[in-house]
Coordinates of C-alpha atoms and ligand atoms in Angstrom, one line a residue:
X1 CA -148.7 156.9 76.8
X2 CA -149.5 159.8 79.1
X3 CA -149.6 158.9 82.9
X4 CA -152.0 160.5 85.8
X5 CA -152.9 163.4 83.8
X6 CA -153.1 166.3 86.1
X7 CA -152.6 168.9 83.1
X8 CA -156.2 167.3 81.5
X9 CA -157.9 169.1 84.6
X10 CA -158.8 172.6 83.5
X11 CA -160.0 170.3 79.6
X12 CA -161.9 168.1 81.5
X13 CA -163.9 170.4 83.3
X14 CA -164.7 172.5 80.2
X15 CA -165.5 169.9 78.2
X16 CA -168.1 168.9 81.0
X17 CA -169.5 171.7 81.3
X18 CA -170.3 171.5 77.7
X19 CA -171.9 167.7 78.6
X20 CA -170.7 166.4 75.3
X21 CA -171.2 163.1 74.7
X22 CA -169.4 162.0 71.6
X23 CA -170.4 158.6 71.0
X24 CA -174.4 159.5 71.3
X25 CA -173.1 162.2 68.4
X26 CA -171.9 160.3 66.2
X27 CA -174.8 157.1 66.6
X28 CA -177.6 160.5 66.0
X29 CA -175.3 162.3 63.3
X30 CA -175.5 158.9 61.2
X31 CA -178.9 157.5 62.5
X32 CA -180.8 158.3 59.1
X33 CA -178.2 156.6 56.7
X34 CA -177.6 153.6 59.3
X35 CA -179.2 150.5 57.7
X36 CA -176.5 147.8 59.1
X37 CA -175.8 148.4 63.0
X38 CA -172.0 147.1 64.5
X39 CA -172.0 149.8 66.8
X40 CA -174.5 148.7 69.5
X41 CA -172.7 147.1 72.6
X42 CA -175.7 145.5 74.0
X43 CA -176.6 141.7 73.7
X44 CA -179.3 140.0 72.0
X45 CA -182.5 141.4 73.1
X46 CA -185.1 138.9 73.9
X47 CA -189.0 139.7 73.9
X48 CA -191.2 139.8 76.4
X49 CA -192.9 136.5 75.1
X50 CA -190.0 134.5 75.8
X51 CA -189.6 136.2 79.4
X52 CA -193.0 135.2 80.5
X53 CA -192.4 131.3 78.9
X54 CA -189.9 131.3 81.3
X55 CA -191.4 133.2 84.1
X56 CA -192.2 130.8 87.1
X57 CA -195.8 130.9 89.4
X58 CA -194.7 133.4 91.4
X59 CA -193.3 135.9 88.8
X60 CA -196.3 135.2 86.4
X61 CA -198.9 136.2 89.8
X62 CA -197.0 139.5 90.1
X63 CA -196.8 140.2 86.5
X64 CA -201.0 139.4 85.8
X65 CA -201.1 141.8 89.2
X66 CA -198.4 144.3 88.7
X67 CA -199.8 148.4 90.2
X68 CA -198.9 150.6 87.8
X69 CA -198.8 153.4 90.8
X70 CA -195.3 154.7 91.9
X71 CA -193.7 151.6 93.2
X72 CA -191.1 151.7 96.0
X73 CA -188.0 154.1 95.5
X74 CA -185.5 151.7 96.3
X75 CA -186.6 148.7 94.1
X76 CA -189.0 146.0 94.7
X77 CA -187.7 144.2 98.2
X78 CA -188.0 141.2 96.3
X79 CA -186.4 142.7 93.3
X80 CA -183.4 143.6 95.6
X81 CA -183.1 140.5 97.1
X82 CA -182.4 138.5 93.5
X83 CA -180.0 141.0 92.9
X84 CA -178.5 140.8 96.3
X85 CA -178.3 137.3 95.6
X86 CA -175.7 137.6 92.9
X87 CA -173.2 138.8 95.4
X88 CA -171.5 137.2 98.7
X89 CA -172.8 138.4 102.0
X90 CA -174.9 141.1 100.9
X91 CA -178.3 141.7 101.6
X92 CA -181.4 143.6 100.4
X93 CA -180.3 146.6 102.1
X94 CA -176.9 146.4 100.2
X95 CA -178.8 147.2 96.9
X96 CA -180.1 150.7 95.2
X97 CA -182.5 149.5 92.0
X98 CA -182.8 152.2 89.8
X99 CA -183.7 153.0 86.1
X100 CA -180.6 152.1 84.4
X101 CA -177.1 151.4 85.3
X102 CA -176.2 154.9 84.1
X103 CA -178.8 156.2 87.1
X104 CA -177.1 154.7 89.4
X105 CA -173.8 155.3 88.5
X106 CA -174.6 158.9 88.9
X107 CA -176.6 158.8 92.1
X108 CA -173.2 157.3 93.3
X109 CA -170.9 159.6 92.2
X110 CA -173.2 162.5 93.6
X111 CA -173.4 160.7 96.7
X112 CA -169.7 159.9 97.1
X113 CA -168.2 163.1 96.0
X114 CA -168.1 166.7 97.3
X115 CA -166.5 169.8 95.4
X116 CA -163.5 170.2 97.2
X117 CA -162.7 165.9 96.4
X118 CA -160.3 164.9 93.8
X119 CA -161.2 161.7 92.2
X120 CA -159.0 159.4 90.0
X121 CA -160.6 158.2 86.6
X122 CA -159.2 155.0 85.0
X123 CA -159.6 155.9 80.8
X124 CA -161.2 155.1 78.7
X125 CA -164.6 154.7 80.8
X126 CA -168.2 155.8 79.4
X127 CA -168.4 159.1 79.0
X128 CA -171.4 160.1 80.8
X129 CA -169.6 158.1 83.8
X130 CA -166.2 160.5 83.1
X131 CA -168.7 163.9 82.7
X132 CA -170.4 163.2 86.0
X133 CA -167.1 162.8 87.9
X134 CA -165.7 165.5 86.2
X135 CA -168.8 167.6 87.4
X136 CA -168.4 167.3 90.6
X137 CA -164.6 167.4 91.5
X138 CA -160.8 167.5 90.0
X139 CA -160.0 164.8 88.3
X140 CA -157.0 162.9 87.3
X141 CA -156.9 160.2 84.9
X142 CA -155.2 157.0 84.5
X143 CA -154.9 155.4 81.0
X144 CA -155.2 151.1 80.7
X145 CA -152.0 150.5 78.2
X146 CA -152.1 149.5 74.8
X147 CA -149.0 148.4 74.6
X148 CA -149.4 146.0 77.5
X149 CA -153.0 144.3 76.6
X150 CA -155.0 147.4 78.3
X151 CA -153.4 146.6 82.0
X152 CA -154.0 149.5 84.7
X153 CA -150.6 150.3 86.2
X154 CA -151.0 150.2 90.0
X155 CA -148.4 152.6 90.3
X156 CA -149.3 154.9 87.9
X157 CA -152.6 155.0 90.3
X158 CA -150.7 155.0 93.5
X159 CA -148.6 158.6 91.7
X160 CA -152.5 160.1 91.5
X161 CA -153.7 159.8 94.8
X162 CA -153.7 163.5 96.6
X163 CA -155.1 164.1 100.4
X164 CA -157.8 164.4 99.2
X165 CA -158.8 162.1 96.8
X166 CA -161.9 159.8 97.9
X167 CA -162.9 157.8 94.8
X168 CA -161.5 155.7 91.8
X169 CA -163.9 154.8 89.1
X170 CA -163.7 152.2 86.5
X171 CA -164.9 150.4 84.0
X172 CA -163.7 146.6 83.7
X173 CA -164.5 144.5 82.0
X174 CA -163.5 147.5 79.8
X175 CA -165.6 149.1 77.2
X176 CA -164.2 149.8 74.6
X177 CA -161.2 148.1 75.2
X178 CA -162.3 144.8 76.5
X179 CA -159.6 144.7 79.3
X180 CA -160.6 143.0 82.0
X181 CA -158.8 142.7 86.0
X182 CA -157.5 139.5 86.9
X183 CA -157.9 138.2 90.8
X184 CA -154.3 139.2 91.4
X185 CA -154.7 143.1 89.9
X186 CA -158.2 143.4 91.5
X187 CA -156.8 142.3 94.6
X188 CA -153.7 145.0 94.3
X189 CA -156.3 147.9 93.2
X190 CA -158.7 146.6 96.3
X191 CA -154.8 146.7 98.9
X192 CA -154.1 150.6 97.1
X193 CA -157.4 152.1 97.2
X194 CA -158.2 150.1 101.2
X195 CA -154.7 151.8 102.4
X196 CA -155.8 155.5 100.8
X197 CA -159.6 154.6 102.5
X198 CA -160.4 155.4 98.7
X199 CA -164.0 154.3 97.4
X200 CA -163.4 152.2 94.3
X201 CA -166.9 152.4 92.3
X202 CA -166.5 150.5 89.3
X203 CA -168.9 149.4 86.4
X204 CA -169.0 145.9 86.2
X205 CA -172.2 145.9 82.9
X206 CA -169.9 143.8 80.6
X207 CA -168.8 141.3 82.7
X208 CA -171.1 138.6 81.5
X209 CA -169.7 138.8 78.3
X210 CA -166.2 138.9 79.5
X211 CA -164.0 136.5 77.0
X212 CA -162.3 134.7 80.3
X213 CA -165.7 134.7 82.6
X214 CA -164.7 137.9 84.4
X215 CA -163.3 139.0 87.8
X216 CA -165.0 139.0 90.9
X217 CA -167.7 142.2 91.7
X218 CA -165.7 144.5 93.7
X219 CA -168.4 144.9 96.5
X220 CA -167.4 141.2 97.2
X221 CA -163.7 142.2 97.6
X222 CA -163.8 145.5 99.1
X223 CA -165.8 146.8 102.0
X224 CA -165.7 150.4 100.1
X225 CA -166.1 148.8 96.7
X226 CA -169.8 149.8 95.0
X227 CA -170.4 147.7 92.0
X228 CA -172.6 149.1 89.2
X229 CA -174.4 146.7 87.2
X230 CA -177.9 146.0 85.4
X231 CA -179.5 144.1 82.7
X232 CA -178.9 146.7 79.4
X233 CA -175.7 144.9 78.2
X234 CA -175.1 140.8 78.8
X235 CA -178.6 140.5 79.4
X236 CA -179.5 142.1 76.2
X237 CA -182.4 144.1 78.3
X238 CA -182.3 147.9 78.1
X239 CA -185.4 148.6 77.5
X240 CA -186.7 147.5 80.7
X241 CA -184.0 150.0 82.2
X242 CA -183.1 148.5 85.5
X243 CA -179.6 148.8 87.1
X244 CA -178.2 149.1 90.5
X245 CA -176.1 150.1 92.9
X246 CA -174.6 147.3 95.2
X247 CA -172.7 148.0 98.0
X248 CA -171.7 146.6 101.7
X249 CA -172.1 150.7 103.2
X250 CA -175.8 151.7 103.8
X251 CA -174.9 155.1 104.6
X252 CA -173.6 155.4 100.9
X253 CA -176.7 153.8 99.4
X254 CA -179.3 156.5 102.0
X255 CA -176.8 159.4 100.6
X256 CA -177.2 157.5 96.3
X257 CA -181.1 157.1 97.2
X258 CA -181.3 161.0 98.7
X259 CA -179.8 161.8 95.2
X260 CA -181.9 159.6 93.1
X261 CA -184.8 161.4 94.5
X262 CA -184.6 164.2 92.7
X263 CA -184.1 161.9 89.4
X264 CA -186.8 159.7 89.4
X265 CA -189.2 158.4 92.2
X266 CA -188.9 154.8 91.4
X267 CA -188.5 152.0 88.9
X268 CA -191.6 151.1 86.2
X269 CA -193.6 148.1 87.7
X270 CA -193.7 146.4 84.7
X271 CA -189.9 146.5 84.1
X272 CA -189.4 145.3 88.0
X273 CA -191.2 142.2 87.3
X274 CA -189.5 141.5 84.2
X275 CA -185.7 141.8 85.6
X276 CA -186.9 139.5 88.2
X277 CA -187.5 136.8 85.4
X278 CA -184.9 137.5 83.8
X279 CA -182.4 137.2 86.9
X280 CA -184.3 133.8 87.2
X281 CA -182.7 133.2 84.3
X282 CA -179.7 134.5 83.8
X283 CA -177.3 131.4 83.6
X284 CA -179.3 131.0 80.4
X285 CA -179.6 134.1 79.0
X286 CA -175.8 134.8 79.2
X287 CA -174.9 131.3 77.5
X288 CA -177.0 132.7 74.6
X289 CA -175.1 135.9 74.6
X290 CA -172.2 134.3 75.1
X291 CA -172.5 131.6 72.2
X292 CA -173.7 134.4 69.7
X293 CA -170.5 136.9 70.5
X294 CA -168.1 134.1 70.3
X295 CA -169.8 133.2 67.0
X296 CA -169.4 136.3 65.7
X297 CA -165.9 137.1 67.3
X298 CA -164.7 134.0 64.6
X299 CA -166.8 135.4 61.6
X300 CA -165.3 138.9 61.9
X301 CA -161.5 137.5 62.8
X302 CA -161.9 135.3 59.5
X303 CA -163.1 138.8 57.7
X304 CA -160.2 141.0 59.4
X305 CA -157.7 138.4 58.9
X306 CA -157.9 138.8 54.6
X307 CA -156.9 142.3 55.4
X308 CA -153.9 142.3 57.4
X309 CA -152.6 145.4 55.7
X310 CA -155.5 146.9 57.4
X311 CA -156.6 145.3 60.2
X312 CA -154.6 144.1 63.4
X313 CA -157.2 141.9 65.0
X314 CA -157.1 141.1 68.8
X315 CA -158.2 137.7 70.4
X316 CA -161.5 138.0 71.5
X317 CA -161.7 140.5 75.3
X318 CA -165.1 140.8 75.3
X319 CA -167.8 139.0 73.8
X320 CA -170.1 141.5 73.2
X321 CA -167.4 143.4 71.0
X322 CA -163.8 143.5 69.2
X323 CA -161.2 146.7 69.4
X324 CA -159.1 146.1 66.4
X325 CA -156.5 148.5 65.3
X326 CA -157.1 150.3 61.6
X327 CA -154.1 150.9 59.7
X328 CA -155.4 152.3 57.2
X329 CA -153.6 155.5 55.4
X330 CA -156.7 157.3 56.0
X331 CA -157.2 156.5 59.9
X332 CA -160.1 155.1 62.0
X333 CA -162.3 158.1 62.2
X334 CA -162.1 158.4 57.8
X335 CA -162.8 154.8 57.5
X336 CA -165.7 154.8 60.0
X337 CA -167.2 158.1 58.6
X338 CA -166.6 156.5 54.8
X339 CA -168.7 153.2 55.9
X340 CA -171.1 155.3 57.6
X341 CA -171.4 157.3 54.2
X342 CA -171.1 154.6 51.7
X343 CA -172.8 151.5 53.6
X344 CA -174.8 153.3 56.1
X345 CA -173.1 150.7 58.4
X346 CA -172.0 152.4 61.7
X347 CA -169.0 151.4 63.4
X348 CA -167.5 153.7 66.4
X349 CA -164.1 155.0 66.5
X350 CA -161.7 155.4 69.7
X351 CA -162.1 158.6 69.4
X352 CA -165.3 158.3 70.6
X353 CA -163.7 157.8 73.8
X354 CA -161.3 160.1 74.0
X355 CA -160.5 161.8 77.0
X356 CA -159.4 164.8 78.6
X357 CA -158.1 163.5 81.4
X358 CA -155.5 161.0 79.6
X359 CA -154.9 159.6 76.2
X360 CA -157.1 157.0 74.2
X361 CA -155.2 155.7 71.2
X362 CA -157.1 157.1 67.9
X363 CA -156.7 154.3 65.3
X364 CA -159.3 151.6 66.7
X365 CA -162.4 150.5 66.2
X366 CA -165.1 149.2 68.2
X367 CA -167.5 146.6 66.5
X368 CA -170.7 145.4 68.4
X369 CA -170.8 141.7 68.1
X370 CA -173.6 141.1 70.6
X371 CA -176.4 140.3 68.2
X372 CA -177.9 137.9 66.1
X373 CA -178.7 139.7 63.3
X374 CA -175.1 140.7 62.8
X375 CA -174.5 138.5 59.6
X376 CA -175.6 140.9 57.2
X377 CA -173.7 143.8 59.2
X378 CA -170.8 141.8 58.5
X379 CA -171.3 140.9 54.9
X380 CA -171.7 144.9 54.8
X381 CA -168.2 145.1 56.3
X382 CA -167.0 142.7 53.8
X383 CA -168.2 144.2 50.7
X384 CA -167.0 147.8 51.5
X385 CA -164.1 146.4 52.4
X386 CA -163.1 144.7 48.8
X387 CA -164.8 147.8 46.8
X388 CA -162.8 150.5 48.7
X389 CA -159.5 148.2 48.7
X390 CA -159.8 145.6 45.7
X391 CA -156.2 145.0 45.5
X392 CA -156.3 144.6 49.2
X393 CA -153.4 146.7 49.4
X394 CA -154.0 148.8 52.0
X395 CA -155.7 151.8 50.0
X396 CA -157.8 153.6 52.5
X397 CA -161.4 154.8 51.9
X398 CA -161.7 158.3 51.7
X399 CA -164.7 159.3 53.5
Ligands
LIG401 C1 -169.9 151.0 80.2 C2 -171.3 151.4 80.2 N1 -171.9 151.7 81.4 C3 -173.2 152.0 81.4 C4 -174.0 152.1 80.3 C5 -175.4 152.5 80.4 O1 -176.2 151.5 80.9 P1 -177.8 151.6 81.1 O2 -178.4 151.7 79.8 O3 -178.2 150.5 81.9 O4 -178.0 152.9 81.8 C6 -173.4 151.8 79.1 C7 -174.2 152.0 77.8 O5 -173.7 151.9 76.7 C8 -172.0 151.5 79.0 O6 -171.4 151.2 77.9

């Protein structure tokens, strides 16, 4: 386990300058032979004929009416205000709509964070969320541990704060890991980062498909805490790509808005109205996520399980995907390359999320449970499985 990694500076900034993004890669090196998909974090999509079933009077009025003009750059008032909704004491005001969690992720970041900044990175995070940080500033990173179910050492965070750090980013509930922050560790991060007068932004997408229900957002906790969100993951809804930014300090969300300007004017119409139903109905929507992860959390554990000498499989984190380790001779990124290969069945290593800012354990895997359709995917899983190790004795697939 590497701690704060300071050294990772000079890497990180080269390898965003290059503005790779491995895990796009690897989904658009393997695109043509993909016919079985367990790489996809996203939930259950639904179509737009289910939204409107469910729309109510007032939703269906605006949808049979919606301008397809430029709309307003902050988000529909009314837009904002469901979303405000979902937090405590926040109003309209507190909330930047914009297309796309990732949008507004980055309008944050490029509002928050100035060149001469250091900023602390808790790994592994999305990548595009890491690049943009590492963009902007010096970085450190600080790694969740594997050998303590993905739990962010407080201290190891305290040893990275500099004069002039401003910001800590994260990602929990976790992707890929699945770790989530309990009350007591949210409430420690909240205490470090409120002494330091740090902002801590953190990317809250997963956490309706958190295994234990998930923490509290952090804008609720922390009156410097910016919670990204939006309705591409539990809500199974990327297409209408709408995210936000919520947060209790206007003058943040005027500097995010100033920067999403020069991005993109406003949200689509269409796509406002929608993510209005389906905030209407999210208590619903996320049961359905929910029930379909956990149901395929026990038909891959039952899978897993008759290949111990491969597999170590976790208790469900997330419901929207596992993190087993692969002990195969070969190693994760052989195996995964092999299925892709063999059963055009995609499957993401770790390395995917590897950092340069502090070490990401190389032997996992992260498979997409979120979807309905993931039976066959499975059954994929399961036959390549017994053809590439018949005696189920740990022979790895040679890619
Ligand atoms: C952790 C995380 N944040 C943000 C995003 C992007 O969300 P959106 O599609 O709403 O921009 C992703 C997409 O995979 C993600 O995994």
């Amino acid at each position: 386990m590497s701690g704060p990694a300071d050294t990772g500076e000079a890497a990180a900034r080269a390898s965003s300058a290059g503005g790779s993004f491995p895990l796009a890669a690897f989904l658009s090196r393997w695109a043509d032979c993909a016919v079985q998909d367990l790489a996809a974090s996203d939930s259950q999509t639904l179509p737009l004929s289910t939204l409107l079933r469910y729309a109510g009077a007032e939703d269906l009025r605006r949808w049979h009416g919606v301008g397809l003009g430029y709309a307003d750059p902050r988000g529909a008032p009314w837009l904002r205000s469901a979303i405000a909704g979902r937090y405590e004491a926040l109003g309209t005001s507190g909330v930047l709509a914009c297309n796309g969690a990732q949008e507004a992720m980055a309008c944050v970041l490029r509002a928050a964070l100035r060149p001469d900044d250091h900023a602390i990175v808790v790994v592994p995070i999305y990548g595009p969320s890491e690049l943009a940080v590492t963009s902007l500033c010096a970085t450190s990173g600080v790694a969740l541990d594997p050998d303590r179910s993905w739990s962010l050492d407080l201290h190891r965070v305290a040893a990275a704060i500099r004069p002039n750090t401003r910001l800590v980013l994260a990602n929990f509930p976790n992707s890929p890991t699945g770790a989530s922050l309990d009350r007591a560790a949210l409430d420690g991060l909240v205490a470090l980062c409120r002494r330091h007068g740090l902002w801590l932004v953190n990317d809250e997408v997963y956490g309706r498909t958190d295994a234990r229900g998930g923490a509290a957002p952090v804008v609720d906790r922390y009156e410097r805490g910016v919670s990204v969100d939006g309705l591409s993951k539990g809500f199974g809804l990327p297409g209408l790509r709408v995210g936000w930014a919520a947060c209790r300090d206007e003058g943040l969300l005027d500097r995010a808005m100033a920067q999403k300007s020069l991005l993109s004017s406003c949200l689509s119409g269409p796509s406002e109205v929608l993510a209005h139903i389906a905030l209407g109905m999210e208590g619903r929507i996320t049961a359905l996520s929910r029930s379909i992860g956990r149901r395929n959390h026990r038909r891959l554990r039952a899978l897993l399980d008759r290949f111990p000498d491969l597999f170590e499989a976790d208790a469900p984190a997330n419901l929207a995907f596992a993190f087993p380790r692969f002990r195969g001779a070969g190693g994760a990124v052989r195996f995964a390359e092999a299925l892709a290969r063999q059963a055009g069945l995609l499957v993401p290593p770790s390395t995917l999320w590897r950092s340069p800012l502090a070490q990401v354990p190389d032997d996992r895997l992260r498979i997409g449970l979120g979807r309905l359709g993931s039976g066959p995917a499975l059954a994929a899983l399961e036959a390549h499985l017994i053809r590439s190790a018949p005696s189920r004795g740990g022979a790895a697939c040679t890619g």
